[in-house]
Short mmCIF file of C-alpha atoms in Angstrom, two decimals:
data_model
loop_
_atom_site.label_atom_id
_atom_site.label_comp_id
_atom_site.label_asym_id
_atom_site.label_seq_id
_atom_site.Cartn_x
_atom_site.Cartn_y
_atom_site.Cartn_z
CA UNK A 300 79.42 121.05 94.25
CA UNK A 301 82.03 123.87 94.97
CA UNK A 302 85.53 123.19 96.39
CA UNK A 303 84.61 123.52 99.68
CA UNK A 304 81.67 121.67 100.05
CA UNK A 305 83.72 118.43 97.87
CA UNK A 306 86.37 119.14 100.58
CA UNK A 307 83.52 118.58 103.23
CA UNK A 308 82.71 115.51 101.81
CA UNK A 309 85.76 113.62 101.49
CA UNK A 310 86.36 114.70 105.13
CA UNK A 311 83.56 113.39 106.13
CA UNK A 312 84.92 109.90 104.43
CA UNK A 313 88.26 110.09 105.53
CA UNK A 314 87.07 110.85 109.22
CA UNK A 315 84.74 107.01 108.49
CA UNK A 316 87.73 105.28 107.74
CA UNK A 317 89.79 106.99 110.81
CA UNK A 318 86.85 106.33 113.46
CA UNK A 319 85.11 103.08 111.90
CA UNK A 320 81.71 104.94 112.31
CA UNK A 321 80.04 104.74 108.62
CA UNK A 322 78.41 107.75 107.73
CA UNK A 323 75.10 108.54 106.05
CA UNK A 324 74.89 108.22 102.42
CA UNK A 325 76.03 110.77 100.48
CA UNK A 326 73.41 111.50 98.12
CA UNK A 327 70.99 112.05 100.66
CA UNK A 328 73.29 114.55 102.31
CA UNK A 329 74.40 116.41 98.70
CA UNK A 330 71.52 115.06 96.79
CA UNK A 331 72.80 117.50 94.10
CA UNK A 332 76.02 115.61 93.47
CA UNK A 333 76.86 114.30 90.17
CA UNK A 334 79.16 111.19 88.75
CA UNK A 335 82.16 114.33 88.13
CA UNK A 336 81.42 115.72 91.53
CA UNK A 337 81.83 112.28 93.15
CA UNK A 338 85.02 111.14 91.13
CA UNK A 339 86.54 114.95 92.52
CA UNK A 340 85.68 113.59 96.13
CA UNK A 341 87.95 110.73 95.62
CA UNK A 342 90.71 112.19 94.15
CA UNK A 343 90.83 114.60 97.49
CA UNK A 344 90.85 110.76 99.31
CA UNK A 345 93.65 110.14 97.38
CA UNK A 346 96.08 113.04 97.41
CA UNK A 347 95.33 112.79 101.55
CA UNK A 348 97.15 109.58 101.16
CA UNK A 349 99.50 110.56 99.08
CA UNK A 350 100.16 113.14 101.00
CA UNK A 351 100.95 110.72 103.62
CA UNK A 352 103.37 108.55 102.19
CA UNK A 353 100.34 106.05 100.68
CA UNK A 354 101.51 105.32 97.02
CA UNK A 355 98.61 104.52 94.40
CA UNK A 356 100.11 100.71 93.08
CA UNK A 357 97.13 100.42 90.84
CA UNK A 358 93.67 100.96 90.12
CA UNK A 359 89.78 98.68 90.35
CA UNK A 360 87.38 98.73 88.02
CA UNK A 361 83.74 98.40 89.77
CA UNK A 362 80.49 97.56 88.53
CA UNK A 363 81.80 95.51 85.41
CA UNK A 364 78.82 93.02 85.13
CA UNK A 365 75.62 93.49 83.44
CA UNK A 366 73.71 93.11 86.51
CA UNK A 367 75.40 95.21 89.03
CA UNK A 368 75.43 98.09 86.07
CA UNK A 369 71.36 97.37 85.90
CA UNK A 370 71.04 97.58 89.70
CA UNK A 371 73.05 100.97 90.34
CA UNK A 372 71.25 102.27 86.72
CA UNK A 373 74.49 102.70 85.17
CA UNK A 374 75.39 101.87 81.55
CA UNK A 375 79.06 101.70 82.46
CA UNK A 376 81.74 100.77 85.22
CA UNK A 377 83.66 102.93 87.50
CA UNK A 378 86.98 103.10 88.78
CA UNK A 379 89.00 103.09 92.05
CA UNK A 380 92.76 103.73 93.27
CA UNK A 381 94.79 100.68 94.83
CA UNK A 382 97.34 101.87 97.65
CA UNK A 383 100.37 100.62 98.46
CA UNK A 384 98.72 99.89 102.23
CA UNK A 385 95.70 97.95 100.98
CA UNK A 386 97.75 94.93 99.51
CA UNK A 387 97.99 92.34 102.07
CA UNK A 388 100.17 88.75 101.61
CA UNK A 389 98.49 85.58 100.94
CA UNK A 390 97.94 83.19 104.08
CA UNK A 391 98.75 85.89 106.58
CA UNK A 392 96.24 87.03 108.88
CA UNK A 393 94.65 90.22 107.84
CA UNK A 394 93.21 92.47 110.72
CA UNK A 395 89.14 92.60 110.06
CA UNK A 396 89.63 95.33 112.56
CA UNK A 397 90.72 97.72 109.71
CA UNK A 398 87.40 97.48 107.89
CA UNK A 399 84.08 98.03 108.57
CA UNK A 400 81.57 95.96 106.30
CA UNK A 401 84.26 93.81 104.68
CA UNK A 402 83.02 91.52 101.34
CA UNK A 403 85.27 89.73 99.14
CA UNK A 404 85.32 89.17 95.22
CA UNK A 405 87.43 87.09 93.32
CA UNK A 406 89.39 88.72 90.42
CA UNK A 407 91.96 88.17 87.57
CA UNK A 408 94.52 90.53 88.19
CA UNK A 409 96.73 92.24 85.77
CA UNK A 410 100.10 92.96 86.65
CA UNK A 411 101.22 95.33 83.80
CA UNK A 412 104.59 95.08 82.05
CA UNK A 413 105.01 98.63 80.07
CA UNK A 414 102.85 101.84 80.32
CA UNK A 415 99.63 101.82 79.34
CA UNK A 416 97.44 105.59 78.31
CA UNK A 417 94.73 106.49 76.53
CA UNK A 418 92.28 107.29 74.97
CA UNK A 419 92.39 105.13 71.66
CA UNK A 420 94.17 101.56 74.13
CA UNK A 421 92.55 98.64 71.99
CA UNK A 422 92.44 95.08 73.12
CA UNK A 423 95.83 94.72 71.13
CA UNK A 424 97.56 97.14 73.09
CA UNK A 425 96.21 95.80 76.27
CA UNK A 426 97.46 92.64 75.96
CA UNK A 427 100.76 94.06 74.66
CA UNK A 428 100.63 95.81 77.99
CA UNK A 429 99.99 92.88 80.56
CA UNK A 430 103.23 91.08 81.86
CA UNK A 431 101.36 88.58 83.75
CA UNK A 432 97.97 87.48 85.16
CA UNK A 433 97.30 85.84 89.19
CA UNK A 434 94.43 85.41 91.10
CA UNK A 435 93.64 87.90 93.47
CA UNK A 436 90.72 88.45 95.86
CA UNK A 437 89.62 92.07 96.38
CA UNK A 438 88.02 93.09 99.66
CA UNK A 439 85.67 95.67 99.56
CA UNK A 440 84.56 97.76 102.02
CA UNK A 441 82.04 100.92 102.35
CA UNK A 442 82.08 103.71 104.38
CA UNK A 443 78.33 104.05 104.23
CA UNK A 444 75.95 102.72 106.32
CA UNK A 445 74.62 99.64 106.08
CA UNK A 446 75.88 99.63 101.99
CA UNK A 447 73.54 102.07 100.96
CA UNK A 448 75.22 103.21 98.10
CA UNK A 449 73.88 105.05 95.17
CA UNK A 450 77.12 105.06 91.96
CA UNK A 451 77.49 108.71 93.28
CA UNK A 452 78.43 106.97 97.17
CA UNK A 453 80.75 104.34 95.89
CA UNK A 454 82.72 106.38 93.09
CA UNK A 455 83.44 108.85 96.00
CA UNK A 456 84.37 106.55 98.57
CA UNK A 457 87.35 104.91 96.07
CA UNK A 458 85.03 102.43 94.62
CA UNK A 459 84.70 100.99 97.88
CA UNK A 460 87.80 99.64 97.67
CA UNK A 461 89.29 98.40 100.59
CA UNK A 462 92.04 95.43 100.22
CA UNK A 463 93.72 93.48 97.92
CA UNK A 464 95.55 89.56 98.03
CA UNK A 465 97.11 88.53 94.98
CA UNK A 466 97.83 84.80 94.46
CA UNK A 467 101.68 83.94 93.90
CA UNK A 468 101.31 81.97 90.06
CA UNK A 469 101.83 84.54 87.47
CA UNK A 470 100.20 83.12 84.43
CA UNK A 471 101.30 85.00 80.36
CA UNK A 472 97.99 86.07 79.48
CA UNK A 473 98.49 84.46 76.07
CA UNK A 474 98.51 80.70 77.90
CA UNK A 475 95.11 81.43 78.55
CA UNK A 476 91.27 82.33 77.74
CA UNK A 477 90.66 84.78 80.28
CA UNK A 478 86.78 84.81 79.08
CA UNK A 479 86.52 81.08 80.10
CA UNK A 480 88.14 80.97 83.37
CA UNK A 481 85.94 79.00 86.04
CA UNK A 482 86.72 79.82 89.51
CA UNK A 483 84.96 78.58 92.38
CA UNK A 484 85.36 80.82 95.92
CA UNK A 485 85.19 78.51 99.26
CA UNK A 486 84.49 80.23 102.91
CA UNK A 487 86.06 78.11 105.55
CA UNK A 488 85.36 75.19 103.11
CA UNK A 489 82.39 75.71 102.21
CA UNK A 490 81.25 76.43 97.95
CA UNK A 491 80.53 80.68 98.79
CA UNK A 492 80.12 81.02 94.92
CA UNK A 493 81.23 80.33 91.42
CA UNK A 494 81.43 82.25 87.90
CA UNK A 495 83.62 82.86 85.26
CA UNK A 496 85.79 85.44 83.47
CA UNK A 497 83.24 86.08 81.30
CA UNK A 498 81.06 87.79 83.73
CA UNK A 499 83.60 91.15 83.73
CA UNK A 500 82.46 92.89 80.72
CA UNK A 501 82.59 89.69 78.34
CA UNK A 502 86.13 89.73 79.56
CA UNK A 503 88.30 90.95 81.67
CA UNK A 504 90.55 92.56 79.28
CA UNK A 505 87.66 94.89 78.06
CA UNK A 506 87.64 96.67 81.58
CA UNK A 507 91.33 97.16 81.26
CA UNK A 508 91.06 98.53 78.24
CA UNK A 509 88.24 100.74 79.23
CA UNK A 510 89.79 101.82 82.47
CA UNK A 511 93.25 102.97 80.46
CA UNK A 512 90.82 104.74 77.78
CA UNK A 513 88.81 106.48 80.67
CA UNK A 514 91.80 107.79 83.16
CA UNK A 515 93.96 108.54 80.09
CA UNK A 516 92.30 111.84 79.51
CA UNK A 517 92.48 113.25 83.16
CA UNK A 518 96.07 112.61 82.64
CA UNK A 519 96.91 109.64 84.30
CA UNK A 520 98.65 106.56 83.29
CA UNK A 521 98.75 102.62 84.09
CA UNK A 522 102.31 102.19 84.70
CA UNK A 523 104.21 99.02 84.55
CA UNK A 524 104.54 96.92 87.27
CA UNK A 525 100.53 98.63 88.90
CA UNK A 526 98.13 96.08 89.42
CA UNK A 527 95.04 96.74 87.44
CA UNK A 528 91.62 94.77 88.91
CA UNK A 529 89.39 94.46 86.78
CA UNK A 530 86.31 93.45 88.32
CA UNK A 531 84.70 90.87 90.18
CA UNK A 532 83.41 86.87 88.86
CA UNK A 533 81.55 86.29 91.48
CA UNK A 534 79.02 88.20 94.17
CA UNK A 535 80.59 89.51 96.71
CA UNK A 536 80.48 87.62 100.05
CA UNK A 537 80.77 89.19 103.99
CA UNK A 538 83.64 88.34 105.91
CA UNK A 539 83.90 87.83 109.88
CA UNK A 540 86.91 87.29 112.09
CA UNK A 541 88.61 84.42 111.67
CA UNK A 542 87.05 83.17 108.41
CA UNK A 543 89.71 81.92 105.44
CA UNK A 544 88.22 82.39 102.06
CA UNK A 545 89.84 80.76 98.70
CA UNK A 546 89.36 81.38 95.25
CA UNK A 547 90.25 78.54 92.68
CA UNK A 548 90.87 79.40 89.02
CA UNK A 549 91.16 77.54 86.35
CA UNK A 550 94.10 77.51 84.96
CA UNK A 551 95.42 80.05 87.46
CA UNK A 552 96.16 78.19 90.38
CA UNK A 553 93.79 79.70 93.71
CA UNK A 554 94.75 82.44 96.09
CA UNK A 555 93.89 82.38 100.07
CA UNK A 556 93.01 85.30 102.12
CA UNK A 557 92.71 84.71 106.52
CA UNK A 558 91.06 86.90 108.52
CA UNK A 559 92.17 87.25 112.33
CA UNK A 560 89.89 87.35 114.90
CA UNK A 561 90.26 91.50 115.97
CA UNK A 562 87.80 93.45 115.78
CA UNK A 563 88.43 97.19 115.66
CA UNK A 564 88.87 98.67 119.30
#
């Protein structure tokens, strides 16, 4: 794709999230586009926020289990920017209204101490890296229609990212096996879903290693204090107005997200 069709694109993406209209997907309308081409879309996403006072606190790592890697026909994950705007406080409403097919995931969350770049991070250096783990619930959100995403649609549109809610217990990541963390996720009370650490590339450490070892080379940087996700232990689950979803962690404590009742206009 040249520069101005990738700047067609991401306008197209950036005019979704303005209107709340999701568009078609984008492999059917650039059915040309390639995993580079897709990853230069959302890097235009980002420097429009940027641009607009939106500072990148972080980054997602998508498709980090086995079986979302097998359904998108992908032998590895991919990678998303956090804003400062898309962290939200635990227990206080959060407008629905702002997304447009909301899910939520339950994720360890990293919460890095010193700066992290690759290539050559190993697991040492990761963990050398991490000042504390919480609990976090990621919403994520598509601006395609009806999720139709091929890995070329959800690289592009920020790894369908869409909103993060950390939990307030920091845990040292030494206190704990991250692998064998349980966590069960309730919707307004009810079990939504369970699964384990384990799930996130055999652990959740490996996608923050990979993630630092993949954005080193394009010149960026995990800095300390960025929140680093690193991939969901559970399905992802739809949200409506007024629903309150929790994820409990062993070990970790649980972390509550609310939705109010709005609707977008």
């Amino acid at each position: 794709m040249d520069a101005s069709t990738l700047q067609e694109a991401a306008a197209a993406l950036l005019s979704a999230y303005e209107t709340g209209k999701p568009i078609a997907p984008l492999i059917e309308t650039y059915p040309a586009a390639t995993l580079e081409d897709a990853y230069r879309i959302q890097q235009r996403l980002v420097r429009h926020w940027a641009e607009r006072g939106d500072e990148v606190r972080g980054h997602k790592v998508g498709l980090a289990s086995a079986a979302m890697q097998r359904q998108m026909g992908v032998d590895q994950p991919d990678y998303g920017h956090l804003t400062a705007s898309m962290f939200h406080l635990e227990h206080q409403p959060i407008p629905i209204g702002g997304f447009l097919q909301p899910r939520i995931e339950p994720e360890i969350a990293f919460v890095l101490g010193s700066r992290l770049r690759g290539p050559g991070v190993t697991v040492a250096d990761a963990l050398r890296a991490v000042d504390f783990v919480v609990p976090a619930l990621e919403i994520v959100d598509s601006r395609i229609q009806d999720w139709k995403i091929s890995i070329v649609d959800t690289i592009a549109d920020n790894a369908s990212s869409g909103g993060v809610v950390l939990g307030s217990r920091p845990t040292a990541i030494g206190d704990i096996d991250l692998r064998l963390v349980g966590c069960v996720l309730h919707q307004n009370g009810e079990i939504a879903a369970t699964g384990a650490g384990g799930a996130v590339l055999g652990s959740p450490v490996n996608a923050l290693v990979w993630l630092a070892n993949t954005v080193g080379p394009l010149g960026v940087a995990l800095e300390p204090g960025h929140v680093v996700l690193p991939g969901s232990m559970t399905r992802a689950i739809p949200v409506s107005p007024g629903d309150t979803v929790v994820a409990t962690m062993a070990g970790l404590g649980s972390v509550t997200a609310k939705f109010s009742g709005e609707e977008r206009p």
